[in-house]
XYZ file of C-alpha atoms in Angstrom:
421
model
C 0.000 0.000 0.000
C 2.808 2.386 0.879
C 4.531 1.857 -2.488
C 1.413 2.832 -4.418
C -0.789 0.872 -6.788
C 0.613 -2.193 -8.560
C 1.331 -1.959 -12.292
C -1.681 -2.207 -14.538
C -5.221 -0.799 -14.473
C -4.989 0.387 -10.858
C -2.609 3.160 -11.964
C -4.306 6.312 -13.354
C -1.804 6.647 -16.204
C -2.839 3.196 -17.489
C -6.023 4.750 -18.879
C -5.008 7.085 -21.705
C -8.172 7.973 -23.582
C -8.342 11.769 -23.934
C -12.153 11.828 -24.192
C -12.931 9.977 -20.985
C -14.158 12.383 -18.328
C -17.123 13.791 -16.362
C -18.936 15.262 -19.381
C -19.076 12.030 -21.386
C -19.994 10.005 -18.303
C -22.701 12.493 -17.367
C -24.274 12.514 -20.845
C -24.554 8.725 -20.899
C -25.731 8.724 -17.294
C -28.548 11.206 -17.869
C -29.746 9.265 -20.921
C -29.792 6.096 -18.819
C -31.608 7.923 -16.015
C -34.526 8.635 -18.345
C -34.398 5.288 -20.122
C -34.082 3.107 -17.035
C -36.953 5.005 -15.425
C -39.216 4.089 -18.350
C -37.937 0.500 -18.315
C -38.730 0.129 -14.621
C -42.253 1.538 -14.909
C -43.121 -0.603 -17.950
C -41.595 -3.609 -16.188
C -43.850 -3.035 -13.173
C -46.836 -2.788 -15.520
C -45.871 -6.068 -17.146
C -45.655 -7.746 -13.750
C -49.089 -6.416 -12.791
C -50.530 -7.694 -16.078
C -49.699 -11.248 -15.034
C -52.109 -10.901 -12.118
C -49.802 -12.350 -9.438
C -52.241 -11.230 -6.736
C -54.972 -13.524 -8.078
C -53.481 -16.875 -7.145
C -50.327 -18.926 -6.882
C -51.155 -20.293 -10.335
C -50.210 -16.917 -11.792
C -47.569 -15.943 -9.252
C -44.096 -17.377 -9.690
C -42.753 -14.990 -7.007
C -44.768 -16.009 -3.910
C -42.168 -14.500 -1.540
C -42.289 -11.037 -3.065
C -43.663 -9.447 0.141
C -43.472 -5.662 -0.010
C -42.160 -5.772 -3.563
C -45.729 -6.301 -4.722
C -47.075 -3.255 -2.875
C -48.313 -1.533 -6.021
C -50.222 -4.411 -7.631
C -53.628 -3.549 -9.028
C -56.326 -5.254 -11.062
C -55.109 -5.202 -14.641
C -57.688 -3.546 -16.945
C -58.977 -4.895 -20.251
C -58.922 -1.477 -21.937
C -57.334 -0.194 -23.988
C -57.121 -3.598 -25.646
C -53.717 -2.686 -27.097
C -52.254 -1.457 -23.786
C -50.006 -4.440 -23.050
C -48.855 -4.505 -26.653
C -47.701 -0.891 -26.312
C -46.145 -1.050 -22.838
C -44.264 -4.303 -23.394
C -43.185 -3.277 -26.874
C -41.706 -0.089 -25.397
C -40.078 -2.079 -22.569
C -38.291 -4.545 -24.824
C -37.423 -2.169 -27.662
C -36.086 0.521 -25.333
C -34.093 -2.048 -23.367
C -32.295 -3.176 -26.518
C -31.799 0.375 -27.779
C -30.122 1.365 -24.493
C -27.465 -1.361 -24.716
C -24.908 0.830 -26.576
C -25.535 3.633 -24.058
C -24.967 1.242 -21.156
C -21.735 -0.034 -22.709
C -20.606 3.545 -23.360
C -21.317 4.484 -19.755
C -19.397 1.465 -18.427
C -16.465 2.267 -20.717
C -16.408 5.855 -19.499
C -16.189 4.927 -15.807
C -14.066 1.797 -15.977
C -11.025 3.489 -14.331
C -13.176 4.034 -11.221
C -13.703 0.288 -10.943
C -9.947 -0.166 -10.434
C -9.456 2.540 -7.820
C -6.514 2.073 -5.438
C -6.684 1.297 -2.621
C -9.831 -0.786 -3.209
C -11.271 0.230 0.175
C -10.323 3.354 2.113
C -13.014 3.429 4.791
C -16.330 1.931 5.804
C -18.260 4.543 3.805
C -16.020 3.926 0.782
C -16.634 0.172 1.129
C -20.399 0.752 1.082
C -20.067 2.950 -1.986
C -18.037 0.241 -3.735
C -20.636 -2.366 -2.812
C -23.432 -0.231 -4.264
C -21.348 0.175 -7.425
C -20.947 -3.596 -7.660
C -24.715 -4.064 -7.327
C -25.322 -1.318 -9.886
C -22.960 -2.656 -12.551
C -23.751 -6.302 -11.850
C -27.492 -5.649 -11.728
C -27.451 -3.726 -15.006
C -25.498 -6.466 -16.752
C -27.767 -9.172 -15.341
C -31.040 -7.439 -16.258
C -29.996 -6.524 -19.786
C -28.453 -9.957 -20.442
C -31.444 -11.952 -19.202
C -33.800 -9.627 -21.054
C -32.009 -10.120 -24.377
C -31.872 -13.895 -23.868
C -35.587 -13.947 -23.112
C -36.373 -11.995 -26.279
C -34.521 -14.692 -28.210
C -36.324 -17.498 -26.288
C -32.869 -18.734 -25.262
C -33.164 -19.852 -21.652
C -29.614 -20.823 -20.747
C -29.792 -19.337 -17.245
C -30.828 -21.495 -14.279
C -34.358 -21.095 -12.990
C -37.310 -19.128 -14.273
C -36.711 -15.931 -16.238
C -39.817 -14.487 -14.593
C -38.379 -14.891 -11.074
C -34.782 -13.978 -11.904
C -35.692 -10.839 -13.843
C -38.160 -9.710 -11.155
C -35.780 -9.909 -8.188
C -32.821 -8.739 -10.263
C -34.787 -5.629 -11.236
C -35.364 -4.650 -7.612
C -31.682 -5.140 -6.720
C -30.633 -3.083 -9.724
C -33.137 -0.268 -9.199
C -32.207 0.016 -5.514
C -28.541 0.513 -6.380
C -29.523 2.788 -9.261
C -31.551 5.105 -7.022
C -28.685 5.354 -4.510
C -26.263 6.156 -7.318
C -28.574 8.842 -8.750
C -29.031 10.505 -5.361
C -25.291 10.909 -4.911
C -24.308 11.654 -8.517
C -27.149 13.562 -10.194
C -26.068 17.060 -9.154
C -22.501 16.410 -10.264
C -23.697 15.040 -13.604
C -25.918 18.034 -14.314
C -23.069 20.448 -13.531
C -20.713 18.529 -15.860
C -23.186 18.650 -18.745
C -23.998 22.349 -18.230
C -20.313 23.359 -18.180
C -19.586 21.298 -21.287
C -16.670 19.064 -22.289
C -14.080 21.842 -22.390
C -14.440 22.437 -18.662
C -12.532 19.240 -17.849
C -9.541 19.931 -20.037
C -6.410 20.361 -17.967
C -4.944 23.860 -18.412
C -2.407 25.272 -16.021
C -5.195 26.384 -13.738
C -7.643 24.210 -11.804
C -10.258 22.500 -14.075
C -13.835 23.743 -13.831
C -15.194 20.289 -12.988
C -13.804 17.520 -10.843
C -12.498 14.811 -13.145
C -10.592 12.834 -10.505
C -10.364 9.198 -11.492
C -11.780 9.766 -14.988
C -9.548 12.287 -16.763
C -6.269 10.676 -17.749
C -3.102 12.291 -16.301
C -1.235 11.178 -19.448
C -3.760 11.289 -22.318
C -2.968 9.944 -25.762
C -3.683 11.839 -28.972
C -7.434 11.888 -29.694
C -8.830 9.831 -32.560
C -12.423 10.938 -31.984
C -14.051 13.855 -30.177
C -16.308 13.509 -27.161
C -19.328 14.549 -29.190
C -18.238 12.115 -31.892
C -18.293 9.322 -29.306
C -21.833 10.282 -28.295
C -22.905 10.273 -31.953
C -21.266 6.874 -32.458
C -23.205 5.408 -29.529
C -26.362 7.087 -30.811
C -25.860 5.510 -34.226
C -25.546 2.091 -32.584
C -28.790 2.649 -30.683
C -30.548 3.842 -33.851
C -29.417 0.715 -35.706
C -30.775 -1.503 -32.928
C -34.054 0.421 -33.003
C -34.435 -0.256 -36.728
C -33.847 -4.016 -36.382
C -36.019 -4.381 -33.260
C -39.134 -2.216 -33.376
C -40.727 -4.132 -36.256
C -41.531 -7.085 -34.002
C -43.846 -4.859 -31.950
C -45.256 -2.720 -34.749
C -45.878 -5.674 -37.062
C -47.070 -5.498 -40.656
C -44.389 -5.012 -43.297
C -42.008 -3.703 -40.617
C -41.752 -7.182 -39.125
C -39.390 -8.004 -41.995
C -36.937 -5.482 -40.535
C -37.024 -7.111 -37.073
C -33.754 -9.015 -37.422
C -33.464 -9.471 -33.643
C -36.957 -10.952 -33.229
C -37.163 -14.704 -32.534
C -37.390 -16.586 -35.812
C -38.068 -20.132 -36.927
C -41.607 -20.405 -35.554
C -43.541 -18.513 -38.204
C -46.509 -20.733 -39.149
C -46.638 -19.467 -42.724
C -49.425 -17.704 -44.591
C -53.202 -17.917 -44.472
C -55.699 -17.194 -41.684
C -53.390 -18.804 -39.096
C -50.261 -17.209 -40.537
C -49.110 -15.109 -37.584
C -46.375 -15.457 -34.968
C -46.384 -18.093 -32.226
C -44.046 -18.850 -29.337
C -44.659 -22.534 -28.748
C -45.896 -25.208 -31.102
C -48.252 -28.011 -30.149
C -45.427 -30.539 -30.466
C -43.099 -28.537 -28.203
C -45.478 -28.832 -25.227
C -46.404 -32.474 -25.719
C -49.773 -32.113 -27.454
C -50.726 -35.439 -29.056
C -53.344 -35.861 -31.797
C -55.521 -37.821 -29.369
C -55.515 -34.864 -26.921
C -57.241 -32.582 -29.418
C -59.051 -35.180 -31.532
C -62.700 -36.363 -31.418
C -62.309 -37.454 -27.781
C -61.512 -33.885 -26.652
C -63.986 -32.416 -24.187
C -64.440 -29.024 -22.552
C -65.444 -29.154 -18.895
C -67.059 -26.063 -17.362
C -67.475 -26.012 -13.574
C -68.722 -23.681 -10.836
C -70.118 -24.192 -7.334
C -70.564 -27.949 -7.646
C -72.225 -27.740 -11.078
C -70.518 -29.109 -14.156
C -71.147 -29.184 -17.897
C -69.127 -31.244 -20.373
C -69.175 -30.167 -24.020
C -68.004 -31.886 -27.166
C -66.492 -29.815 -29.938
C -69.769 -29.867 -31.865
C -71.719 -28.774 -28.790
C -69.264 -25.928 -28.196
C -69.647 -24.815 -31.813
C -73.432 -24.850 -31.446
C -73.347 -22.172 -28.740
C -73.935 -18.502 -29.692
C -70.861 -17.225 -31.513
C -69.234 -13.807 -31.010
C -66.252 -12.117 -32.623
C -63.502 -9.815 -31.338
C -60.628 -8.152 -33.167
C -57.628 -8.409 -30.837
C -53.834 -8.764 -31.069
C -51.550 -11.165 -29.222
C -48.697 -9.463 -27.357
C -45.963 -11.424 -25.585
C -43.483 -10.597 -22.852
C -40.652 -11.046 -25.359
C -41.808 -7.823 -27.026
C -43.292 -9.212 -30.218
C -46.938 -8.788 -31.062
C -49.334 -9.491 -33.893
C -51.666 -7.106 -35.671
C -55.316 -7.372 -34.684
C -56.746 -10.777 -35.621
C -60.472 -11.511 -36.004
C -61.310 -14.175 -33.430
C -64.567 -16.093 -33.273
C -65.843 -18.115 -30.346
C -68.014 -18.248 -27.250
C -67.919 -15.467 -24.663
C -66.654 -16.434 -21.229
C -69.800 -14.914 -19.705
C -71.935 -17.307 -21.769
C -69.879 -20.298 -20.666
C -70.252 -19.201 -17.036
C -74.021 -19.057 -17.536
C -73.997 -22.752 -18.490
C -73.182 -23.596 -14.866
C -75.488 -21.039 -13.295
C -73.092 -18.092 -12.895
C -74.967 -15.088 -14.283
C -74.368 -12.355 -11.691
C -71.248 -11.141 -9.889
C -69.039 -13.050 -12.295
C -65.931 -14.356 -10.507
C -62.426 -15.209 -11.663
C -61.873 -18.337 -13.743
C -59.173 -20.992 -13.688
C -58.250 -21.974 -17.253
C -56.495 -25.311 -17.781
C -54.840 -26.687 -20.895
C -54.099 -30.236 -22.047
C -50.449 -29.336 -22.643
C -47.964 -31.539 -20.806
C -44.757 -29.536 -20.992
C -43.658 -25.943 -20.721
C -44.889 -23.185 -18.458
C -48.306 -21.517 -18.137
C -50.374 -24.642 -18.801
C -52.980 -23.040 -16.542
C -53.831 -19.463 -15.617
C -56.357 -17.530 -13.557
C -58.205 -14.690 -15.278
C -59.647 -11.889 -13.136
C -63.361 -11.185 -12.828
C -63.113 -8.040 -14.971
C -61.501 -10.096 -17.729
C -64.326 -12.659 -17.548
C -66.954 -9.898 -17.725
C -65.512 -8.223 -20.803
C -67.641 -9.079 -23.839
C -64.490 -9.392 -25.949
C -63.115 -12.230 -23.796
C -63.686 -15.411 -25.755
C -63.007 -19.088 -25.806
C -62.019 -18.863 -29.464
C -62.521 -21.716 -31.930
C -61.578 -19.836 -35.102
C -59.413 -16.983 -36.293
C -59.787 -14.845 -39.408
C -62.705 -17.005 -40.559
C -60.868 -20.339 -40.340
C -60.583 -23.050 -37.696
C -57.640 -22.665 -35.329
C -54.523 -24.554 -36.350
C -53.036 -26.974 -33.774
C -50.185 -24.534 -33.138
C -52.678 -21.736 -32.460
C -54.620 -23.762 -29.903
C -57.092 -26.008 -31.735
C -59.751 -26.922 -30.748
C -60.219 -23.944 -28.381
C -58.125 -21.197 -26.831
C -58.574 -18.133 -24.667
C -58.365 -14.651 -26.144
C -58.628 -11.705 -23.736
C -58.110 -7.988 -24.462
C -54.962 -6.339 -23.076
C -53.574 -9.574 -21.622
C -50.041 -11.028 -21.917
C -49.839 -13.685 -24.599
C -49.238 -16.501 -22.115
C -52.633 -15.766 -20.537
C -54.342 -16.490 -23.849
C -54.136 -20.182 -22.995
C -54.184 -22.654 -25.881
C -55.652 -26.180 -26.070
C -58.149 -25.406 -23.278
C -59.875 -28.376 -21.639
C -61.324 -27.026 -18.376
C -62.827 -23.757 -17.073
C -63.520 -23.455 -13.344
C -65.381 -20.331 -12.261
C -65.080 -18.867 -8.771
C -63.528 -21.721 -6.819
C -60.304 -21.353 -4.800
C -57.203 -21.916 -6.939
C-alpha cells in the first residue's frame, strides 16, 4: 500500500483515452436515467398484467412481500395497452445497450481505484457500485436472452428478472441521489471544462480524466454520436416485431423459426403443439371441454361448443418477449356465456383456465373477474374465418383484451369459475 498501486489498471496513467471524463460520463448517465426510469415503470406494468395477486397459479414470485405493494387489477382497456407497454419495454431495453456499454467504458477506471477500500463509507459505496454494474449487466443480459427465447440461465426468467430488477433499481436510485447534481453540472459546463490547463479545471475529473492522455482519434461529441448511431441501428432491427405489418421483416433481432406461414393462421407463435407435448388424441374427437362452478358441471363436445352462440372480437396477441401481432379476427363463445352454463350469471368471478399441454410453463392461468366480464373475452374456436390450427390452440383457446400472450391459454380443456385456486 505504501509503495502505491501495482502496475496495470490500478494506476491512473494506465487509462489514456483523452475523451474519458465527467462530461461524457454524465451525458450517458442522464440518458440512462430517463431510459431506465421508463424500463422500470413498464416492467412493473408487465408484472401487474400477469395478475400475481390472483393466485399462486399466476404468481411465480410467492415470496415477493413488499415488492408487490403496487399491484392492481389489470384492466382490459385499452385492448392494445399491453402490446404498447411491453413493446416499449423490450425495444427501449435493446436500444439502451450501446448507451450502457458507453457508460461502463467511461467509468471503468473508477472500478480499479486504489486502494480498493479506504473506509467503511467507501466500502459501502463500492458495494453499491458492484450491485449497480452487476445488476445492469444481469437485467440486460437476461432480457435479451428472453427476447430470443434462449433460456440458458438457471431457474425461471420471470423470477430472476423480477428480483434482479429490484436489486438493480435500488442501487440505481442510490447512485442517482449521490451523482445527479454532479452530472448536471458537468453537462452544463460542457466538455471543455474538464480539459487540464495550467489552472484548476472547472469540474472535478478525478479518477476519470487521464493524467497522461494519448492523442485523440475521436471527439467527445463524436463518441456520443457513435453510440447514438448504434442505438438507432438496434431500433431499426427491433421495433418491427412490436409494430408488425411489413415492418416485421426489418425485425432481425426478433425470434425466428416459428412462423406458421401464410393464411388465416399465418401469424407469430411462441410454442408449437409438439413442443409442449400435445398429441393428436388430446385434441381429436375425444376432446372435451369441462365447465365447472359451485358444484355444477357441464361437459361439451367440440360440436356442442360450436353450437353455442358465436361472437367475434378483433384483438392482437402481445408477448413478454416484445413481439406482437396485428389485430386478428377471433370467433368463439364469450366467457360470460360459458359461465351461464353452470349457473353463474351475476357477480361473475375469476376463472381458472387449464390446458391439455404436458410440458412448458403456463399450462394453466387464472383470469380476473373483470376479464371474464368483458364481452371481448372469448373461448375462441376460429381466427380470421378459419378453424384454429393446432399450433394456435385447436380446438379452443382463450383470447382476452390487453392480456399477456401466455394468458391467452391454448388447447383449453377445463374452465372453473369462482372456486379457490
